[in-house]
Short mmCIF file of C-alpha atoms and ligand atoms in Angstrom, two decimals:
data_model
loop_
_atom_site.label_atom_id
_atom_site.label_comp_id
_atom_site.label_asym_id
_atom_site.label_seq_id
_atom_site.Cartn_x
_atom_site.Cartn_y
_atom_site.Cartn_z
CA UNK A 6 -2.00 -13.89 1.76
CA UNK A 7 -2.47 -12.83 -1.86
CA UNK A 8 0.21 -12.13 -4.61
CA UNK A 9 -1.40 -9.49 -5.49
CA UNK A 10 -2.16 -5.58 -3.76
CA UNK A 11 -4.74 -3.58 -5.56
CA UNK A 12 -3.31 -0.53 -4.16
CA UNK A 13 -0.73 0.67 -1.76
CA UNK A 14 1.18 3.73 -0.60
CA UNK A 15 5.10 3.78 -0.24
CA UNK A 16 7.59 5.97 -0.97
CA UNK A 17 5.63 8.76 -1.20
CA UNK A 18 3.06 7.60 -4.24
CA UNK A 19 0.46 5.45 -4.83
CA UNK A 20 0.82 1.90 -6.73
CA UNK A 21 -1.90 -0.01 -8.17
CA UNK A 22 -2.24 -3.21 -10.06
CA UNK A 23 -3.60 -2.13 -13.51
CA UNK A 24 -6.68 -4.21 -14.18
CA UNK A 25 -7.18 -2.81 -17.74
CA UNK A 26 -4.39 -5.28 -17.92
CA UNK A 27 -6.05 -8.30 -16.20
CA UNK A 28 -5.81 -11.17 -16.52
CA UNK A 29 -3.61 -11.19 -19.40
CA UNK A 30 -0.87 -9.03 -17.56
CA UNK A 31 0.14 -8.20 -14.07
CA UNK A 32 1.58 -4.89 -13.95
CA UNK A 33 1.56 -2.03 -11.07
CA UNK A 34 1.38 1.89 -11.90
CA UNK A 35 2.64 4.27 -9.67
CA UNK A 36 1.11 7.96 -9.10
CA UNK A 37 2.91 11.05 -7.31
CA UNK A 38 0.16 13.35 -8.37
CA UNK A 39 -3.84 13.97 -7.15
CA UNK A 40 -4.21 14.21 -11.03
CA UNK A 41 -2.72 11.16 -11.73
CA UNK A 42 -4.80 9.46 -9.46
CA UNK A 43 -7.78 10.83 -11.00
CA UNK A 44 -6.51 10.15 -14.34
CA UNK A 45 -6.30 6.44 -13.44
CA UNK A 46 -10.43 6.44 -11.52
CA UNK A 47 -11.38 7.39 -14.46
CA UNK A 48 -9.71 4.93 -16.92
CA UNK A 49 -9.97 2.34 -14.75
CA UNK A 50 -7.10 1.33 -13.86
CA UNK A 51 -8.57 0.89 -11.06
CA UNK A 52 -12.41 0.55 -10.09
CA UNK A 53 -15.07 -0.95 -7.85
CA UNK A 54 -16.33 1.02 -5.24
CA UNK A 55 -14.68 1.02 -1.60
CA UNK A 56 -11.04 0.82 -4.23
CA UNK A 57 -11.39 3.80 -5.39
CA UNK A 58 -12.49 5.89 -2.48
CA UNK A 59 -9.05 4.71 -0.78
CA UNK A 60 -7.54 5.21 -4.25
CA UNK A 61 -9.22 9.20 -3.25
CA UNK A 62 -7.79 9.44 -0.25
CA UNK A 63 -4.52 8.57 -1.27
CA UNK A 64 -5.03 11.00 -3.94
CA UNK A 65 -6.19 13.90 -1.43
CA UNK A 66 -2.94 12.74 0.45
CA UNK A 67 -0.40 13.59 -2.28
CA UNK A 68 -1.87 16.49 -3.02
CA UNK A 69 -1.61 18.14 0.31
CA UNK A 70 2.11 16.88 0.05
CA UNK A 71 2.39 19.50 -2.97
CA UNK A 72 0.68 22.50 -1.51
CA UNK A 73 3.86 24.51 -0.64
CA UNK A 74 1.82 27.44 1.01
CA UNK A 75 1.52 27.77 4.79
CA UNK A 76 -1.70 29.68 4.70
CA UNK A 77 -4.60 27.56 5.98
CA UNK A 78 -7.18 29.32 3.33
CA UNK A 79 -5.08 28.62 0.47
CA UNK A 80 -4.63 25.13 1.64
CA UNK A 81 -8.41 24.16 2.57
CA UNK A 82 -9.28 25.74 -0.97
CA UNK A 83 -6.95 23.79 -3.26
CA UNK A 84 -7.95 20.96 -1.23
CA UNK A 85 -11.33 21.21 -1.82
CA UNK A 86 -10.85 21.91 -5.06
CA UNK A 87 -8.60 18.77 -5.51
CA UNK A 88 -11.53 16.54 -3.92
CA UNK A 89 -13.92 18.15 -6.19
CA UNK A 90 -11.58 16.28 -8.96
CA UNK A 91 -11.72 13.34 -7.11
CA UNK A 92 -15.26 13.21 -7.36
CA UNK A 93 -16.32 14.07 -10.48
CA UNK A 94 -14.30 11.12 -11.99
CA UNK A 95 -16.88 8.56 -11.48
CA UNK A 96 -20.46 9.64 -10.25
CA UNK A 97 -22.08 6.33 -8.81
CA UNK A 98 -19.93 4.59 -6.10
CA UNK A 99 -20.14 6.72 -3.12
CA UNK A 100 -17.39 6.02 -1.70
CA UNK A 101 -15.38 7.98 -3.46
CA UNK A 102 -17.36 11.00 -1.97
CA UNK A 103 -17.35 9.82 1.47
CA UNK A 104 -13.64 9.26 1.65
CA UNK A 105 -13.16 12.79 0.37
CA UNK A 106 -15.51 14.57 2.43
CA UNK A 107 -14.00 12.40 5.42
CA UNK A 108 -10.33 13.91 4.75
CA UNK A 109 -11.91 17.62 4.29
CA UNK A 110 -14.05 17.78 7.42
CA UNK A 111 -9.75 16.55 8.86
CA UNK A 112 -8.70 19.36 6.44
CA UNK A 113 -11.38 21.85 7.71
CA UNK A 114 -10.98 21.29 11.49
CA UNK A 115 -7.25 21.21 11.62
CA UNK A 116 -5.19 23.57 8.99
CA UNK A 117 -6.38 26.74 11.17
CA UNK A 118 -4.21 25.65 13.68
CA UNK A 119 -1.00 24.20 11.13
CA UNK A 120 -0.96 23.40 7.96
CA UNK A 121 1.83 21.28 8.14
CA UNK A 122 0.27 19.34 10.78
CA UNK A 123 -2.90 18.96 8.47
CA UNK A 124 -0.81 17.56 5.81
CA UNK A 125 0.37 14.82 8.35
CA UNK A 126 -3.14 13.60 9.41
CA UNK A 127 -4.46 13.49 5.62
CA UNK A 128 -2.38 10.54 5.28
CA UNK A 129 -2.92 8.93 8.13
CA UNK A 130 -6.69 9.37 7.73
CA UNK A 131 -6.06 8.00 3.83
CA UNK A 132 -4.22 5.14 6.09
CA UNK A 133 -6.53 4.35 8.07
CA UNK A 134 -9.84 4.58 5.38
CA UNK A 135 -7.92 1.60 3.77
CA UNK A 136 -6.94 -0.19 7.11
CA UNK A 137 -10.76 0.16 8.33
CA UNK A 138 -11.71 -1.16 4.50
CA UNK A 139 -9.92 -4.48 5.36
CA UNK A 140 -11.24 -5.04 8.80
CA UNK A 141 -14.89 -4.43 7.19
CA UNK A 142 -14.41 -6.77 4.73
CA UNK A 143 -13.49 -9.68 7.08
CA UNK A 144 -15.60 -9.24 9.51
CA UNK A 145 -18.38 -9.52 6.34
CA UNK A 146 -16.90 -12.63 5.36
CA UNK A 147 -17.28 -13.91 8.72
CA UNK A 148 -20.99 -13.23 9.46
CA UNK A 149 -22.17 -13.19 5.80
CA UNK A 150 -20.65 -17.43 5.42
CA UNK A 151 -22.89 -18.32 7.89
CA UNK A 152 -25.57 -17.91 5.64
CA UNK A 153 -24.61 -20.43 3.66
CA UNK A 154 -25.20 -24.26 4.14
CA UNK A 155 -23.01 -27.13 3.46
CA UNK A 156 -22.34 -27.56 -0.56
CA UNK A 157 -23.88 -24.39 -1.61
CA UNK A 158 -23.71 -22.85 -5.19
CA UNK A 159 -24.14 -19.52 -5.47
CA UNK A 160 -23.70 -16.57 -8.71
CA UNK A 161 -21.92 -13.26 -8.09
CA UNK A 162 -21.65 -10.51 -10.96
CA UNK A 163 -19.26 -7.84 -11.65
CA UNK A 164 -16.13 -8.26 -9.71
CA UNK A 165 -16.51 -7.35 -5.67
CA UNK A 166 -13.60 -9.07 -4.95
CA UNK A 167 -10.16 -7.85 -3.58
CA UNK A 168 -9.40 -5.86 -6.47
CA UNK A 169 -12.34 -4.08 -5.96
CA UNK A 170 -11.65 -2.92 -2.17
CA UNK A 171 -8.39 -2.72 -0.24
CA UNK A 172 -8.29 -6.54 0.69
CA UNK A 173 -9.86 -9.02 0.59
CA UNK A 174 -13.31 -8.21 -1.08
CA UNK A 175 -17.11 -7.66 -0.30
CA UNK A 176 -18.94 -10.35 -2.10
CA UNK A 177 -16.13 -12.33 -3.01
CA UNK A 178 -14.92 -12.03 0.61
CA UNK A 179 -17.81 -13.33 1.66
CA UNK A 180 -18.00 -16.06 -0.72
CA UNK A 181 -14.35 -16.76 0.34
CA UNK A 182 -14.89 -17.28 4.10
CA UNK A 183 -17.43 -19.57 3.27
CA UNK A 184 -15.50 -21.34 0.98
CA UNK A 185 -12.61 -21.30 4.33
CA UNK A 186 -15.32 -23.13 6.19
CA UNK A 187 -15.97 -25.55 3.79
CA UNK A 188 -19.36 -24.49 2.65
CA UNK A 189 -19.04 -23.64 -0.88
CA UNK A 190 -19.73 -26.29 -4.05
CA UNK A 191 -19.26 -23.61 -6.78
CA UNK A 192 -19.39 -19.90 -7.94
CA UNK A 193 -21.17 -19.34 -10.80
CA UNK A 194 -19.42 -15.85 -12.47
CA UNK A 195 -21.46 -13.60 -14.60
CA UNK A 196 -19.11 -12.49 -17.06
CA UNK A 197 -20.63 -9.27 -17.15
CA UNK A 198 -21.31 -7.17 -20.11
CA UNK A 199 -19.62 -5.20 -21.48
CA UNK A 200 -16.61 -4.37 -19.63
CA UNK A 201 -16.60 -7.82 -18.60
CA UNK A 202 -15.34 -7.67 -14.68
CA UNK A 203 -16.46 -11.19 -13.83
CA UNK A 204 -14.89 -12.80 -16.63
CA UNK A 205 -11.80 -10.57 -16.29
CA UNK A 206 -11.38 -10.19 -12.62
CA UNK A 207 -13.60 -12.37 -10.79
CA UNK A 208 -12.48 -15.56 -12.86
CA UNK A 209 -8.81 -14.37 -11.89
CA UNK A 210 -9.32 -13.98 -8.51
CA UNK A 211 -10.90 -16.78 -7.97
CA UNK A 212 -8.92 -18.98 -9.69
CA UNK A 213 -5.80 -17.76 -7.62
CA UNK A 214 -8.34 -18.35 -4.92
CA UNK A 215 -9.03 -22.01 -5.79
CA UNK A 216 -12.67 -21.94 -5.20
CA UNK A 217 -14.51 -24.23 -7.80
CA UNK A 218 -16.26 -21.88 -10.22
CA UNK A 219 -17.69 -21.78 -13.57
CA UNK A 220 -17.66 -18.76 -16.45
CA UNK A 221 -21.20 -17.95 -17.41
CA UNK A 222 -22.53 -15.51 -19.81
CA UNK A 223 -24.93 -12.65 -18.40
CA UNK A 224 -27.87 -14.14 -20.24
CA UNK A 225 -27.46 -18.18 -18.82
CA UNK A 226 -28.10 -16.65 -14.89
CA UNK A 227 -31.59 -17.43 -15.30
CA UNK A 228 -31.77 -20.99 -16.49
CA UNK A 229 -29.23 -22.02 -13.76
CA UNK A 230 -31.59 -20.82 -11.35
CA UNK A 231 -34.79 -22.46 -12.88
CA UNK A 232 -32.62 -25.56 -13.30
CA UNK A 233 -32.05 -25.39 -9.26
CA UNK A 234 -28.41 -24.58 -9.42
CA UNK A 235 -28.07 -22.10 -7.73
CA UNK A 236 -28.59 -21.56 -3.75
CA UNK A 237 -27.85 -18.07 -3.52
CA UNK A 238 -27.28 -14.30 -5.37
CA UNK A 239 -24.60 -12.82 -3.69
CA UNK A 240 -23.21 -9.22 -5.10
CA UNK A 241 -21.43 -5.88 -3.48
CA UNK A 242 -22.92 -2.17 -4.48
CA UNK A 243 -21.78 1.06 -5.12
CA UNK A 244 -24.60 2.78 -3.27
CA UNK A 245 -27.33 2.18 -1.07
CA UNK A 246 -30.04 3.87 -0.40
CA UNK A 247 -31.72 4.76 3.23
CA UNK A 248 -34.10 2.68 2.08
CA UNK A 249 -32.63 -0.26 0.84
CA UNK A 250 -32.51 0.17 -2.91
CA UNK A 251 -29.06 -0.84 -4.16
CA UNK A 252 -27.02 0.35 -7.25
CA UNK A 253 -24.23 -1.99 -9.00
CA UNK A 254 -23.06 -2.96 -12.25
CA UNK A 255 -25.31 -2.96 -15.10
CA UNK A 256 -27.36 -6.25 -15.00
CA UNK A 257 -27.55 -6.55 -11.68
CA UNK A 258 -30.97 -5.58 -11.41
CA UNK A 259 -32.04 -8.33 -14.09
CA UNK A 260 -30.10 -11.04 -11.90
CA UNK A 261 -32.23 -10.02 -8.94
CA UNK A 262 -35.55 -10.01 -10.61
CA UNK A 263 -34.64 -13.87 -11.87
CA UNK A 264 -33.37 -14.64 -8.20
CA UNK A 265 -36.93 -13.40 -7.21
CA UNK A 266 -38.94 -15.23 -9.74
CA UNK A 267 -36.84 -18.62 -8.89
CA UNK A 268 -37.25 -18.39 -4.74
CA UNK A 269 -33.22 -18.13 -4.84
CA UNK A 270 -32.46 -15.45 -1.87
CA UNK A 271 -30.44 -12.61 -3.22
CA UNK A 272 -27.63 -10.85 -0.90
CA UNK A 273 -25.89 -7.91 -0.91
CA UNK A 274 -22.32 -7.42 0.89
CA UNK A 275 -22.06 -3.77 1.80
CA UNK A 276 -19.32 -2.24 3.84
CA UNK A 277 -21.04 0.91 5.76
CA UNK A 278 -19.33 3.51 3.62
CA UNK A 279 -21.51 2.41 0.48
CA UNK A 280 -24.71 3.48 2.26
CA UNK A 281 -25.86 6.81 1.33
CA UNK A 282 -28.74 8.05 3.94
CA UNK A 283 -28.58 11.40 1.88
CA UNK A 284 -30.71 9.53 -0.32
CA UNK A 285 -34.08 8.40 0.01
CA UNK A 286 -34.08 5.69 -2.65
CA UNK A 287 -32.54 4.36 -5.59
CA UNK A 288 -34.17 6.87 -7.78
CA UNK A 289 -32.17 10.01 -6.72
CA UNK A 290 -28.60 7.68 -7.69
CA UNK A 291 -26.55 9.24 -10.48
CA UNK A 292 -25.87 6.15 -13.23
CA UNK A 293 -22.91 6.53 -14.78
CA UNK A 294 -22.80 6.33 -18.46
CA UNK A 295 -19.74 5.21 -20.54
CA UNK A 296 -18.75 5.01 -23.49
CA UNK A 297 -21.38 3.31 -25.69
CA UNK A 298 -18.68 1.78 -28.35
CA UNK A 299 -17.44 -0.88 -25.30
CA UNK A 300 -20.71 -1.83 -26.09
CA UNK A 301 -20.04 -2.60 -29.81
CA UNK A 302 -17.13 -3.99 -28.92
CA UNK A 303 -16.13 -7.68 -26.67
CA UNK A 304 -12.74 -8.23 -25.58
CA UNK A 305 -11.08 -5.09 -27.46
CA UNK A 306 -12.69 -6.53 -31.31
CA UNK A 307 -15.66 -4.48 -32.83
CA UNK A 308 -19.05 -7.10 -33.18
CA UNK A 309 -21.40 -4.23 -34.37
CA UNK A 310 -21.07 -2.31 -37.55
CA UNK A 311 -19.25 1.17 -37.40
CA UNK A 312 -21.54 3.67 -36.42
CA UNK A 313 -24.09 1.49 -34.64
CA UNK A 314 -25.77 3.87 -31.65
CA UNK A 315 -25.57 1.99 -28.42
CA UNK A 316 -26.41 2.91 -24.90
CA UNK A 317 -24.28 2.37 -21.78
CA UNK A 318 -25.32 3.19 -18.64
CA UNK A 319 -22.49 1.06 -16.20
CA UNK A 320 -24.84 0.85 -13.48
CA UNK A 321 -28.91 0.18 -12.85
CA UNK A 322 -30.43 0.18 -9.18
CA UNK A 323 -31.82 -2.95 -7.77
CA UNK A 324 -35.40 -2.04 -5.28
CA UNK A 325 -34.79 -3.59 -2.04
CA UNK A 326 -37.90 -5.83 -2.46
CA UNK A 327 -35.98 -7.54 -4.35
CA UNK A 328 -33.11 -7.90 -1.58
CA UNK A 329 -33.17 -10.56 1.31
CA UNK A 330 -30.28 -9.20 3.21
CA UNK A 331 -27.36 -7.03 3.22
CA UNK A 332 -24.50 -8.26 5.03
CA UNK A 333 -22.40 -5.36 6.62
CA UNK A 334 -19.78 -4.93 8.74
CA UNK A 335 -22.50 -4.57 11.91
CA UNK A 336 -24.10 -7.76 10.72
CA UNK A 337 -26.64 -8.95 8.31
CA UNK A 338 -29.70 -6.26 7.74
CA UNK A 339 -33.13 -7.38 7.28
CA UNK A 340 -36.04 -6.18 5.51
CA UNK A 341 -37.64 -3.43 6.34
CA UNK A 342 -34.47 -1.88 4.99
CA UNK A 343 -35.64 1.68 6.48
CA UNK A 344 -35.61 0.44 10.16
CA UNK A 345 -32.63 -1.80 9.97
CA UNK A 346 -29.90 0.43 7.97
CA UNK A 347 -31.44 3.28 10.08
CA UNK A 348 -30.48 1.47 13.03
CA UNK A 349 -27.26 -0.15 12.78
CA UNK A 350 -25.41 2.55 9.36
CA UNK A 351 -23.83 5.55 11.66
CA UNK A 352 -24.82 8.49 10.03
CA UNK A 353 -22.59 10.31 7.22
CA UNK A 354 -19.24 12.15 8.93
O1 MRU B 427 -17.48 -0.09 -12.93
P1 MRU B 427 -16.87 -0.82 -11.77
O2 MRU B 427 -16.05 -2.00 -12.19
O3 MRU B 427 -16.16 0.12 -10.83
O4 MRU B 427 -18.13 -1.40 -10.98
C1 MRU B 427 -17.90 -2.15 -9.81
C2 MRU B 427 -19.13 -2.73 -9.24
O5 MRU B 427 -20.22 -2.51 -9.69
C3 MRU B 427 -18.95 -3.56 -7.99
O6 MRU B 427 -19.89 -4.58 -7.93
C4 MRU B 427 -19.13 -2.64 -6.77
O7 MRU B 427 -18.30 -1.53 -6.87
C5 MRU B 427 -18.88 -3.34 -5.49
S1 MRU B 427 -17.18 -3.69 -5.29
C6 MRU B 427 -16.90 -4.24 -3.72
#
């Protein structure tokens, strides 16, 4: 068990650790309003993709709470127009979008008939999208450790941890049960640059974890793997195409490309609500851009002169070439990423 929750519902609102704070500070924030909840996607007080699409649905849950009306209209339209919030706050991690449209096709089929009764099953549905998130996760872990051999190193970047779902993590969950089963040497943790999740989060978790790891910067990933380091890539996503090509954090793309070049297989840990089928390939993915001065700045201190022009776009998309498996929920998919995610992701609710 951890000592930690990334998020939670009780007593009718929504607490989450606030990882702005990590790891200097362990502190939880708690949100009665969809707004809030919004407010706190898109500062990051939370992040990482399957999080914050249970940090939605919580969101779509207290607002149906405050929707006084009884008219089923009224309701399905402020609804909709609360998910549209939801949404907008962050435009790369599908997730977010899935667990809203999930609650609204709920919303849609059942506030004809009650609204009152439609306000019930939003929170159970918010319920069970984090409940489901969990059992995901572990059943990753399981079948994605078997890919590893005794004593194996392997890098991770960003944070795909337990912060960054609703327990237990993606990546780091995987990494984790392999750990469990005694299978792990070391982690070697991108800090990644600039908002710096793996030297942040990852480093935290993992520590609390105890699973032998060292801090790397973004830029010593590729003479670990020429120096033979390294047995294996292992990252999550925040959306993946139908056919294979895989958005995460910024970099990622540049760790798979070494991987490649250095015959070091590189995995990606998936649950199915990261897959978009919507989208052909990586090149119709939104990338988020941020603001450029986290750029200029490391660890809240300015290293660039004022006014410097930077660029910051928090994600890039990784071709599935460049992939050697993606371990989901249903089991490990193989290349031809067309044929296998076609045949094992359900299609979009
Ligand atoms: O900007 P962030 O911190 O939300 O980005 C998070 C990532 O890129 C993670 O690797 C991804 O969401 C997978 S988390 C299981």
């Amino acid at each position: 068990m951890s000592d930690f929750f990334t998020i939670r519902w009780s007593d009718s609102s929504v607490a989450m650790i606030d990882q702005r704070l990590l790891p200097h500070r362990e502190a939880y924030r708690r949100y009665k309003s969809c707004e809030g909840v919004a407010g706190a996607i898109r500062s990051m007080v939370i992040r990482g993709a399957p999080a914050i699409g249970i940090a939605a649905g919580f969101g779509m849950a207290l607002e149906a709470r405050s929707i006084r009306t009884r008219d089923a209209g009224e309701f399905v339209d402020r609804m909709r127009a609360a998910g549209d919030m939801l949404v907008a706050t962050r435009p790369t991690a599908i997730n977010l979008a899935w667990a809203v449209r999930r609650v609204m096709a709920l919303v849609e089929k059942h506030a004809p008939s009650g609204v009152d009764a439609a306000r019930r099953l939003v929170l159970r549905e918010a319920r069970r999208i984090m409940r489901e998130d969990e059992v995901a996760n572990r059943r990753m872990g399981r079948r994605g450790a078997l890919l590893f051999s005794k004593g194996s190193s392997v890098l991770t970047h960003c944070n795909a941890g337990a912060l960054a779902v609703g327990a237990y993590g993606t990546a780091i969950g995987v990494i984790r049960a392999a750990h469990e089963a005694g299978r792990i040497k070391c982690v070697f943790v991108d800090e990644t640059r600039p908002y710096l999740q793996g030297a942040r989060l990852t480093a935290w978790e993992l520590k609390k974890l105890g699973i032998p790891h060292f801090l790397i910067t973004d830029s010593m990933a590729g003479h670990f793997m020429q120096r033979g380091e390294v047995d294996a890539v292992m990252t999550g996503a925040d959306r993946i195409a139908a056919n294979g090509d895989t958005a995460n954090k910024i970099g990622t793309y540049s760790v798979a490309v070494l991987a490649k070049e250095n015959r070091v297989p590189f995995f990606v840990a998936a649950p199915a609500s990261t897959f978009d089928l919507s989208v052909p390939s990586g090149e119709s993915i939104p990338v988020e851009e941020r603001d450029p001065d986290e750029v200029c700045c490391a660890g809240g201190r300015r290293i660039a002169p004022h006014g410097t022009p930077a660029r910051y776009p928090a994600f890039d998309v990784t071709p599935a070439r460049y992939i050697a498996g993606i371990i989901t929920e249903f089991g490990v998919l193989r290349p031809p990423f067309g044929v296998s995610i076609a045949r094992v992701i359900p299609r979009q609710r």
